[in-house]
CSV table of C-alpha atoms in Angstrom, one decimal:
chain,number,residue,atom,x,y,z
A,1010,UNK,CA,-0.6,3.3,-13.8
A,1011,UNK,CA,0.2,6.0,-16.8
A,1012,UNK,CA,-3.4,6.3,-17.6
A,1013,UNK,CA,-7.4,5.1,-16.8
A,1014,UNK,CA,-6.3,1.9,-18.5
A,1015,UNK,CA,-2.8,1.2,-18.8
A,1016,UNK,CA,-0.8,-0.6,-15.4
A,1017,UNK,CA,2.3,-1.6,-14.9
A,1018,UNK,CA,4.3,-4.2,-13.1
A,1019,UNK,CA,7.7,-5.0,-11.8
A,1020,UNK,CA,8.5,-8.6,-11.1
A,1021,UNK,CA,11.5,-11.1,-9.6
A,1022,UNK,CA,11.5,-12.4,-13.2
A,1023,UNK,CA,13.3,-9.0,-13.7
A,1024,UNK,CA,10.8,-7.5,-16.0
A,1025,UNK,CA,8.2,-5.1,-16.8
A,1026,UNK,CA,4.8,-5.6,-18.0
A,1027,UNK,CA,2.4,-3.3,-19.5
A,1028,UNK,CA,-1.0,-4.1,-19.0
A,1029,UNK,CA,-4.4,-3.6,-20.8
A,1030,UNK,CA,-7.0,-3.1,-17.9
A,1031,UNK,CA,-10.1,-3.3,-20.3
A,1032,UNK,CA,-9.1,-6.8,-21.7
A,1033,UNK,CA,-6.4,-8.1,-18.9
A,1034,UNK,CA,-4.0,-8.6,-21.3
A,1035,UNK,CA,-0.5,-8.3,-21.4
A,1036,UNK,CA,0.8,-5.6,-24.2
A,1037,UNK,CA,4.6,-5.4,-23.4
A,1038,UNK,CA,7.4,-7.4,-21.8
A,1039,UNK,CA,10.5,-5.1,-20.7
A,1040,UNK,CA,13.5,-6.9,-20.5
A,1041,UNK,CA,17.2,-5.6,-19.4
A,1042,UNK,CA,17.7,-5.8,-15.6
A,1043,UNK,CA,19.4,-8.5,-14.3
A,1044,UNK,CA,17.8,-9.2,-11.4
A,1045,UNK,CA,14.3,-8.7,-8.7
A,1046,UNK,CA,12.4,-5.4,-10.0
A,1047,UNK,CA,11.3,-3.7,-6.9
A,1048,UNK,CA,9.7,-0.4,-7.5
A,1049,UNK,CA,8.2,2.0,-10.3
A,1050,UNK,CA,7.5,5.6,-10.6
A,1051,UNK,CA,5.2,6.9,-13.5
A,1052,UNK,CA,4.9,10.1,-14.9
A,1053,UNK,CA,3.5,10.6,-18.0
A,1054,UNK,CA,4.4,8.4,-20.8
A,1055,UNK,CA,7.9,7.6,-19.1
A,1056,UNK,CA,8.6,4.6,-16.1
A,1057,UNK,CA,11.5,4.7,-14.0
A,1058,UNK,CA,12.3,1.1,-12.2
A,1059,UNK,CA,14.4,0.5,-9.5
A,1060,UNK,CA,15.9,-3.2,-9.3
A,1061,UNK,CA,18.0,-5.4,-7.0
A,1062,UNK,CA,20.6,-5.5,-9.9
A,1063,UNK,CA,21.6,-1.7,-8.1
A,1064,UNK,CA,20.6,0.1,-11.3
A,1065,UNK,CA,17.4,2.1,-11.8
A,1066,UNK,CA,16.0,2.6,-15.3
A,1067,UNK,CA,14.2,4.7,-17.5
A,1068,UNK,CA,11.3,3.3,-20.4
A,1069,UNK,CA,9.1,4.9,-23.0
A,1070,UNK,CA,5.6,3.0,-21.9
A,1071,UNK,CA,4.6,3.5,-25.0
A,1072,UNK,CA,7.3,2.1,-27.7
A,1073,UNK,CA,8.9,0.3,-24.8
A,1074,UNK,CA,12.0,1.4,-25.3
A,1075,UNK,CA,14.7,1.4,-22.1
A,1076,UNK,CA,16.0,5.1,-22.8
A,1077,UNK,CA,18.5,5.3,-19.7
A,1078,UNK,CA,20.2,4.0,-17.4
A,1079,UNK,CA,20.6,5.1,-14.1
A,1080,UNK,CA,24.2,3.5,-12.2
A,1081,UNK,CA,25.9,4.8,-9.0
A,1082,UNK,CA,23.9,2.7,-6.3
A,1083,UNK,CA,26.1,-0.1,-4.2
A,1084,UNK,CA,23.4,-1.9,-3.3
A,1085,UNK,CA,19.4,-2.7,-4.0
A,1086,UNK,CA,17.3,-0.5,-4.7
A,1087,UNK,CA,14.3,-0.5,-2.6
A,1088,UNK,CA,12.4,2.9,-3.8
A,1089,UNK,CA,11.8,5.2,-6.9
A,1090,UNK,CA,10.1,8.6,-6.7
A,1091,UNK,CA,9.5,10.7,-9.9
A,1092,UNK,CA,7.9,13.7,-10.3
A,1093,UNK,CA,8.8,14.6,-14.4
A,1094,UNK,CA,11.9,16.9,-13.3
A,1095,UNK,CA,13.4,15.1,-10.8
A,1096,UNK,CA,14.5,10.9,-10.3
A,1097,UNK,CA,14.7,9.6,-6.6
A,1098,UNK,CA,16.4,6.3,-5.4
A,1099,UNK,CA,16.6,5.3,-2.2
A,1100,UNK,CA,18.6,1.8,-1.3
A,1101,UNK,CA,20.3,-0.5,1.0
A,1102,UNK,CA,23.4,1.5,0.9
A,1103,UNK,CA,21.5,3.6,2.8
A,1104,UNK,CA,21.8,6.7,0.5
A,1105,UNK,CA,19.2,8.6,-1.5
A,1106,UNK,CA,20.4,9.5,-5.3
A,1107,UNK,CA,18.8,12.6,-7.3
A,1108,UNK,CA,18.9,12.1,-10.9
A,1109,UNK,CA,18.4,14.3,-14.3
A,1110,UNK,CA,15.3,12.2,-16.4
A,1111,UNK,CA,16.6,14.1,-19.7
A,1112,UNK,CA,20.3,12.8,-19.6
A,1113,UNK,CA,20.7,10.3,-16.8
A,1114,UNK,CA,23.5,12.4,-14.0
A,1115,UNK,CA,23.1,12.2,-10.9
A,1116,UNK,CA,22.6,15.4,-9.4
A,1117,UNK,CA,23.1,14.9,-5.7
A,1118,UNK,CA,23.7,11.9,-2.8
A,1119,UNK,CA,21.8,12.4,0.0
A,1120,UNK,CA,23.2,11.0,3.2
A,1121,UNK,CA,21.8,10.3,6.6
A,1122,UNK,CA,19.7,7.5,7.0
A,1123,UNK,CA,21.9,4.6,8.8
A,1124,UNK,CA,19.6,1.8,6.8
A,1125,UNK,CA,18.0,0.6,4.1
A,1126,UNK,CA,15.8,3.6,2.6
A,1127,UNK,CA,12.7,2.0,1.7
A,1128,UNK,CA,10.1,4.8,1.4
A,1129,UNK,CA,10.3,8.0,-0.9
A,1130,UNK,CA,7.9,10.7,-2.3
A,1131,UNK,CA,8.7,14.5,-3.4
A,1132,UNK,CA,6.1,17.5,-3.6
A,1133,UNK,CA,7.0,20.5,-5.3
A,1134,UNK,CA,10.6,21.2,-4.0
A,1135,UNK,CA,10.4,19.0,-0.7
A,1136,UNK,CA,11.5,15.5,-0.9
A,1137,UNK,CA,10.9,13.0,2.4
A,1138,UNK,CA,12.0,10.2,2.9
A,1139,UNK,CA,11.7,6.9,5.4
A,1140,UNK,CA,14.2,3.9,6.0
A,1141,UNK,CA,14.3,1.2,8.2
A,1142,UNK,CA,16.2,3.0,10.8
A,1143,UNK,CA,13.1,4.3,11.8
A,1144,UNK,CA,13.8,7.8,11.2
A,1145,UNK,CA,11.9,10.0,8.5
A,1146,UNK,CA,14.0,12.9,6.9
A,1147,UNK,CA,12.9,15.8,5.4
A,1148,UNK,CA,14.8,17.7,2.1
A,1149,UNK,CA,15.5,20.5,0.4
A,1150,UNK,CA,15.4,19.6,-3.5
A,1151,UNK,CA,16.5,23.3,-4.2
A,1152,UNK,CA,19.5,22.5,-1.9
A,1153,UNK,CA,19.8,19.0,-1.3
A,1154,UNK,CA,20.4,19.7,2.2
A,1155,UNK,CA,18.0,18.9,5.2
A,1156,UNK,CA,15.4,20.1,6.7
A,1157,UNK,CA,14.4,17.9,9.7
A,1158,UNK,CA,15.0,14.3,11.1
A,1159,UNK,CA,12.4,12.6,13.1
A,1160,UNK,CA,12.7,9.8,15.3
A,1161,UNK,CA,9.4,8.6,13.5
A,1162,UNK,CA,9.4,4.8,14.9
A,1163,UNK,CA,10.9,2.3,16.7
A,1164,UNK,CA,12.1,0.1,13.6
A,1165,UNK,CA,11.6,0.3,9.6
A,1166,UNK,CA,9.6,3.2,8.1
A,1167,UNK,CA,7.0,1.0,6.2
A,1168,UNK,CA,4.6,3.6,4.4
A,1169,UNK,CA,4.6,7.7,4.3
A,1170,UNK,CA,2.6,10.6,2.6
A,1171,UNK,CA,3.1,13.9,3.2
A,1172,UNK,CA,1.2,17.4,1.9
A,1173,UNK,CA,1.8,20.9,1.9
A,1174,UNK,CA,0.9,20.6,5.9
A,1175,UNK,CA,1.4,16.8,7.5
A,1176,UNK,CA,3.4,14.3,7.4
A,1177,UNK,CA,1.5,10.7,7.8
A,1178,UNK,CA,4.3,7.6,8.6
A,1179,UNK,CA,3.6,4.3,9.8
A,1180,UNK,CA,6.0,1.8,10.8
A,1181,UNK,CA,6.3,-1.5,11.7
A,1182,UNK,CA,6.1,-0.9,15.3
A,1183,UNK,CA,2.6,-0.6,14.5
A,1184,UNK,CA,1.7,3.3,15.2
A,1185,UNK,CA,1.0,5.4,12.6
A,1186,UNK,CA,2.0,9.0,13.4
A,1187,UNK,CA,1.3,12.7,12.2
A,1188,UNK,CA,3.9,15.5,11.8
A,1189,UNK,CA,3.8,19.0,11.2
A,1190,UNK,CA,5.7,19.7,7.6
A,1191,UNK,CA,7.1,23.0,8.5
A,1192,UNK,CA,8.3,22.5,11.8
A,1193,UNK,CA,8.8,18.4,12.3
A,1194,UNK,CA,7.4,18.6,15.2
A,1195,UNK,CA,4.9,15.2,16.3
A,1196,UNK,CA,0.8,16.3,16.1
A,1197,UNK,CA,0.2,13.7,17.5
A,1198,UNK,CA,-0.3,9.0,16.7
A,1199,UNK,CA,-3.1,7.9,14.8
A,1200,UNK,CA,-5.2,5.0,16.1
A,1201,UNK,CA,-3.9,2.4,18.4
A,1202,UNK,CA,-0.8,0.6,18.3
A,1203,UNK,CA,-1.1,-2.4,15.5
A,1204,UNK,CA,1.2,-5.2,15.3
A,1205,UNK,CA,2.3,-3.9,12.0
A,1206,UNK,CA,1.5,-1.1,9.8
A,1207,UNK,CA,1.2,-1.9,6.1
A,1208,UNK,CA,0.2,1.5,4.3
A,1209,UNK,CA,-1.2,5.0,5.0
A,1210,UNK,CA,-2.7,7.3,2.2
A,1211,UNK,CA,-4.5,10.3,3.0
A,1212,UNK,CA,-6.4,12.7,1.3
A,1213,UNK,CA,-7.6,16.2,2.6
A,1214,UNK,CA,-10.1,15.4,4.3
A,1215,UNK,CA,-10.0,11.4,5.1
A,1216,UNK,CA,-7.0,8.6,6.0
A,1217,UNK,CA,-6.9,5.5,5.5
A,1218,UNK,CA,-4.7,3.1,7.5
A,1219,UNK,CA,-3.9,-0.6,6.5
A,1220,UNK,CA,-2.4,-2.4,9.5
A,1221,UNK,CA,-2.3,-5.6,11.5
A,1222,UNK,CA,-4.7,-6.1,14.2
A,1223,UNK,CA,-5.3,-9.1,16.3
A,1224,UNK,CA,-4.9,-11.5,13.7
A,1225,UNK,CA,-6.4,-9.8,11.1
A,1226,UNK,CA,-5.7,-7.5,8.3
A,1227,UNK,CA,-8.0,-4.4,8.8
A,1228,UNK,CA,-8.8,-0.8,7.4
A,1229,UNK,CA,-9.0,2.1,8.8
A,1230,UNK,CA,-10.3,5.1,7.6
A,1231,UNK,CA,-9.8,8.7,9.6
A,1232,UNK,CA,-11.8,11.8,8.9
A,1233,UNK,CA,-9.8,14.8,8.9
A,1234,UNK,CA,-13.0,17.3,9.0
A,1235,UNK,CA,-13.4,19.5,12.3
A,1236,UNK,CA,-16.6,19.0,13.3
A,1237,UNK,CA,-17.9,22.7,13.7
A,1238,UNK,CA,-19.4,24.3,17.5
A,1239,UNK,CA,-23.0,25.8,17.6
A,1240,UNK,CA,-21.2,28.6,16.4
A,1241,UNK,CA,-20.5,27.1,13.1
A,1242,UNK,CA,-16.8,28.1,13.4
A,1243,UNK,CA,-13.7,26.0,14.1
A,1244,UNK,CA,-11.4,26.1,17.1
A,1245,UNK,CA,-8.6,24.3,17.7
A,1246,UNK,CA,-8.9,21.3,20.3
A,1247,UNK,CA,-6.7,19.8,22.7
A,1248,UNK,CA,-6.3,15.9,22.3
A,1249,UNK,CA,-3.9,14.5,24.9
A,1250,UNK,CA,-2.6,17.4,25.7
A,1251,UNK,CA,-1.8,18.7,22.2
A,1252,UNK,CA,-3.6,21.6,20.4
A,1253,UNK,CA,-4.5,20.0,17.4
A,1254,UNK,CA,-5.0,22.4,14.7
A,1255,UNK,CA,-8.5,22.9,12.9
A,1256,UNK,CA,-7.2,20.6,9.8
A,1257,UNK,CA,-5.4,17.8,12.0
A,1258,UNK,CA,-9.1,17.3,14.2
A,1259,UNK,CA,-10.2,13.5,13.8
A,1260,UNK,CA,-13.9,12.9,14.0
A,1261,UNK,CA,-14.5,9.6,13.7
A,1262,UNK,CA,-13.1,6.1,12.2
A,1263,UNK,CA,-14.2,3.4,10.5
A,1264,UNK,CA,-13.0,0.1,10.5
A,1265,UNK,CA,-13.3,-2.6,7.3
A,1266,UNK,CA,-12.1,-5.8,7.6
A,1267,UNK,CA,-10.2,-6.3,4.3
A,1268,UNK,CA,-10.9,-9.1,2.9
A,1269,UNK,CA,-10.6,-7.9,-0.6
A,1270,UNK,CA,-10.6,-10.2,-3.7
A,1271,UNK,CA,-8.8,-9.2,-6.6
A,1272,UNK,CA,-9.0,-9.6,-10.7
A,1273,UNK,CA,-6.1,-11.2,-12.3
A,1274,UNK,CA,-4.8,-10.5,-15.9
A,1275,UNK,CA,-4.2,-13.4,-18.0
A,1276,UNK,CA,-3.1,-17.1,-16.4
A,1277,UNK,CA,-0.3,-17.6,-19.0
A,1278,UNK,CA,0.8,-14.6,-16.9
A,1279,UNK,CA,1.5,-16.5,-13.4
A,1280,UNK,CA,4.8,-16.4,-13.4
A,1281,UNK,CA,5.6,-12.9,-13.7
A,1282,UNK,CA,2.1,-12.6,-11.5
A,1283,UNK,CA,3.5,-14.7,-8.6
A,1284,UNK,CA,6.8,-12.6,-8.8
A,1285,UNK,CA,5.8,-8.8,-8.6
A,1286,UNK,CA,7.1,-7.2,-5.6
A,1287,UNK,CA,4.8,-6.4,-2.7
A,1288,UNK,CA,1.7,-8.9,-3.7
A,1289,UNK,CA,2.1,-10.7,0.1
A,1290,UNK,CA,2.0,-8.0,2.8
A,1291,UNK,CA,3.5,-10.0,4.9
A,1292,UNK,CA,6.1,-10.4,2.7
A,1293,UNK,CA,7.1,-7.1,1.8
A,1294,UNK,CA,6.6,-6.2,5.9
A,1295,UNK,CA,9.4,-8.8,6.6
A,1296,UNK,CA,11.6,-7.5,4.0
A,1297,UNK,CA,12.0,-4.3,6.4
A,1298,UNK,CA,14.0,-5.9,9.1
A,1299,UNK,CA,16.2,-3.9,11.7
A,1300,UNK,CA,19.8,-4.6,10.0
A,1301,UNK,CA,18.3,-3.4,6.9
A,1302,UNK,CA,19.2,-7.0,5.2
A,1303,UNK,CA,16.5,-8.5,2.9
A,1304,UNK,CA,14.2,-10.9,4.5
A,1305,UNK,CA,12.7,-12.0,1.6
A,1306,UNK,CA,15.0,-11.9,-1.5
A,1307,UNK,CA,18.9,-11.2,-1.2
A,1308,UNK,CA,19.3,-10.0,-4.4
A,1309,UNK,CA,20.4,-13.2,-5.9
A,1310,UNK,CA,18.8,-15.1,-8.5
A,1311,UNK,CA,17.4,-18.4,-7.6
């Protein structure tokens, strides 16, 4: 979304589509990759997509003009982070690529992860990143060297978020874990093992898990507050056998069965609809699979 009532979509019919939230209405077809697009990142009045086709690409939203092109990739790209300054790819040739927005170089190759790199977001200088090897890597976007590696999860790295403080990954082993920023060392997991792990967003003082649970899609949501003494100050605690900082305590969760319904925009639209990347969870969890092939989509055209 570029603004309160703009959204965007990416779509196996290899375009983009600007949306009018207040009337549903489509406003703008992007055409010019040549195959699945997978993932967007927004910032301001400029899109960057990432498609199967190896390329990434940058648009004006608002004339809808494609003003770069971004090639160097082997393989799919599976994840686009952009923060105005900076472009991030990460994709099944299991490299991460930093690009210049204003003229389209690429900047630095980031090398480490063993598998598909699915999972991307950068904060200030820091960049962090999650593939389906499992691991979670930590950068330095002043140096493009690293920081840390963690061993985050058993198989693919399926949603992270990180702040100046934590790092929040789940996977889909189904645990959802909580790292320290500064050292990469593990806090401690989050809830109890799922069967899968479909997204984790936090803010400072909640979290809010989507996962698989006996059957059932469900929500979690985790408060972050410390729950103050009769003292009304806040100590650190010890949760199986780990101090847990005042900021890291968890006081209580909440669980919603989601059973959400959703507002569609315009049924001449179906087609591209049917096509946008990630609108079956299960889906886009099978697409993360331990050889870091594509469950789903090969990158061919059907």
């Amino acid at each position: 979304m570029s603004d309160a009532r703009t959204a965007i979509s990416g779509s196996r019919d290899t375009t983009l589509r600007i949306w009018d939230l207040v009337t549903g209405k489509c406003t703008a077809v992007l055409m010019g990759h040549q195959a699945s697009v997978r993932c967007l990142g927004i910032h301001g009045d400029l899109v960057v997509s990432g498609s199967y086709d190896t390329t990434a690409k940058i648009w004006s939203i608002s004339t809808g003009q494609c003003l770069r092109t971004l090639q160097g990739h082997f393989s799919q790209i599976y994840a686009v982070a952009f923060d105005g300054r900076r472009i991030a790819t990460g994709s099944l040739d299991t490299s991460v690529r930093i690009w210049n927005p204003q003229d389209g170089t690429c900047l630095a190759i980031l090398q480490g992860h063993t598998s598909l790199v699915g999972q991307l977001q950068m904060r200030n200088s820091t960049l962090v990143t999650g593939g389906s090897d499992g691991s979670v890597r930590v950068w330095s976007l002043n140096t493009y060297n690293p920081i840390h590696r963690l061993a985050a999860h058993d198989n693919s790295v399926t949603s992270l978020q990180f702040d100046d403080l934590r790092i929040v990954s789940g996977g889909s082993d189904g645990r959802v874990k909580i790292w320290d920023l500064s050292t990469g060392n593990l806090i401690r997991e989050l809830s109890q093992p799922a069967e899968a792990v479909w997204r984790v967003a936090f803010e400072s003082k909640c979290c809010v898990v989507m996962a698989s649970r006996n059957g059932r899609t469900i929500m979690e949501v985790w408060d972050f507050t410390p729950p103050a003494d009769d003292d009304n100050e806040i100590e650190s605690r010890v949760t199986d056998g780990v101090v847990i900082p005042p900021y890291q305590v968890l006081t209580g969760v909440t669980n919603v069965a989601a059973d959400h319904g959703r507002k569609r925009l315009e049924m001449e639209q179906m087609d591209h609809m049917e096509g946008i990347e990630g609108n079956d969870n299960e889906e886009m969890m099978d697409a993360y699979v331990e050889d870091g092939e594509d469950a789903f989509d090969d990158g061919t055209e059907d």
